[in-house]
């Protein structure tokens, strides 16, 4: 009777880190409407850049935060593009 020993070798798993381009602009303005127009044009530009890198069209995720400080309007605009690797869905599994 003989015993056979086998060894299994596994390759290390690679982790993929997703990156999201983010634009953050903070300004103290007296006229929020002028700032709103600027944010809208930035959103359109980012949406066009995102769609150039995607297989299917998708709108960017955007959020506008408003805060009041020292009686001035402080607006912070955040626009995030969905990276092309995910196309708005779950990232592919790593084999």
CSV table of C-alpha atoms in Angstrom, one decimal:
chain,number,residue,atom,x,y,z
A,1,UNK,CA,0.0,0.0,0.0
A,2,UNK,CA,1.5,3.3,-1.0
A,3,UNK,CA,0.4,6.8,-0.1
A,4,UNK,CA,0.5,9.6,-2.6
A,5,UNK,CA,0.8,13.2,-1.5
A,6,UNK,CA,-0.5,16.0,-3.8
A,7,UNK,CA,0.1,19.7,-3.4
A,8,UNK,CA,-2.3,22.3,-4.8
A,9,UNK,CA,-0.8,25.6,-5.8
A,10,UNK,CA,-3.1,28.6,-6.0
A,11,UNK,CA,-2.3,32.0,-7.6
A,12,UNK,CA,-2.7,35.0,-5.4
A,13,UNK,CA,-6.0,36.9,-6.0
A,14,UNK,CA,-5.8,40.3,-7.4
A,15,UNK,CA,-7.9,43.1,-5.9
A,16,UNK,CA,-9.2,45.8,-8.2
A,17,UNK,CA,-9.7,49.2,-6.7
A,18,UNK,CA,-12.4,51.3,-8.3
A,19,UNK,CA,-11.8,55.0,-8.7
A,20,UNK,CA,-14.4,57.6,-9.1
A,21,UNK,CA,-13.4,61.0,-10.6
A,22,UNK,CA,-14.8,63.7,-8.3
A,23,UNK,CA,-15.1,67.4,-8.7
A,24,UNK,CA,-15.7,69.5,-5.6
A,25,UNK,CA,-16.2,73.2,-5.8
A,26,UNK,CA,-16.9,75.4,-2.8
A,27,UNK,CA,-17.8,79.1,-3.1
A,28,UNK,CA,-19.4,81.8,-1.1
A,29,UNK,CA,-21.8,83.7,-3.3
A,30,UNK,CA,-24.6,86.1,-2.8
A,31,UNK,CA,-26.6,85.0,-5.9
A,32,UNK,CA,-27.2,81.3,-5.9
A,33,UNK,CA,-28.7,81.3,-9.4
A,34,UNK,CA,-25.4,82.3,-11.0
A,35,UNK,CA,-23.7,79.4,-9.1
A,36,UNK,CA,-26.5,77.0,-10.2
A,37,UNK,CA,-25.8,77.8,-13.9
A,38,UNK,CA,-22.1,77.1,-13.3
A,39,UNK,CA,-22.8,73.8,-11.6
A,40,UNK,CA,-25.2,72.8,-14.4
A,41,UNK,CA,-22.6,73.4,-17.1
A,42,UNK,CA,-20.0,71.4,-15.1
A,43,UNK,CA,-22.5,68.6,-14.8
A,44,UNK,CA,-23.1,68.5,-18.5
A,45,UNK,CA,-19.4,68.5,-19.3
A,46,UNK,CA,-18.8,65.6,-16.8
A,47,UNK,CA,-21.7,63.7,-18.2
A,48,UNK,CA,-20.3,63.9,-21.7
A,49,UNK,CA,-16.9,62.7,-20.4
A,50,UNK,CA,-18.5,59.8,-18.6
A,51,UNK,CA,-20.5,58.7,-21.6
A,52,UNK,CA,-17.5,58.7,-23.8
A,53,UNK,CA,-16.0,55.9,-21.7
A,54,UNK,CA,-19.1,53.8,-21.2
A,55,UNK,CA,-20.6,51.1,-23.3
A,56,UNK,CA,-24.1,52.2,-22.4
A,57,UNK,CA,-25.3,55.7,-21.8
A,58,UNK,CA,-25.8,56.6,-18.1
A,59,UNK,CA,-26.3,59.9,-16.3
A,60,UNK,CA,-23.8,61.0,-13.7
A,61,UNK,CA,-24.6,60.9,-10.0
A,62,UNK,CA,-24.7,64.4,-8.7
A,63,UNK,CA,-25.5,66.0,-5.4
A,64,UNK,CA,-25.7,69.6,-4.4
A,65,UNK,CA,-25.2,70.5,-0.7
A,66,UNK,CA,-26.2,73.8,0.7
A,67,UNK,CA,-25.0,75.3,4.0
A,68,UNK,CA,-25.4,78.7,5.7
A,69,UNK,CA,-22.4,80.2,7.4
A,70,UNK,CA,-22.0,83.8,8.6
A,71,UNK,CA,-25.1,84.9,6.6
A,72,UNK,CA,-23.5,83.9,3.3
A,73,UNK,CA,-24.7,81.0,1.1
A,74,UNK,CA,-22.0,78.3,1.0
A,75,UNK,CA,-22.6,75.9,-1.9
A,76,UNK,CA,-20.6,72.8,-2.4
A,77,UNK,CA,-21.2,70.9,-5.6
A,78,UNK,CA,-20.2,67.3,-6.0
A,79,UNK,CA,-20.4,65.4,-9.3
A,80,UNK,CA,-19.3,61.8,-9.7
A,81,UNK,CA,-18.9,59.8,-12.9
A,82,UNK,CA,-19.7,56.1,-12.9
A,83,UNK,CA,-16.4,54.4,-14.0
A,84,UNK,CA,-16.5,52.5,-17.3
A,85,UNK,CA,-15.5,49.2,-15.6
A,86,UNK,CA,-18.8,48.9,-13.8
A,87,UNK,CA,-21.2,50.6,-16.4
A,88,UNK,CA,-23.4,51.5,-13.4
A,89,UNK,CA,-23.6,47.9,-12.2
A,90,UNK,CA,-21.7,45.5,-10.0
A,91,UNK,CA,-18.0,45.2,-10.8
A,92,UNK,CA,-17.1,41.9,-12.5
A,93,UNK,CA,-15.9,39.1,-10.2
A,94,UNK,CA,-12.2,38.5,-10.1
A,95,UNK,CA,-11.4,35.0,-11.2
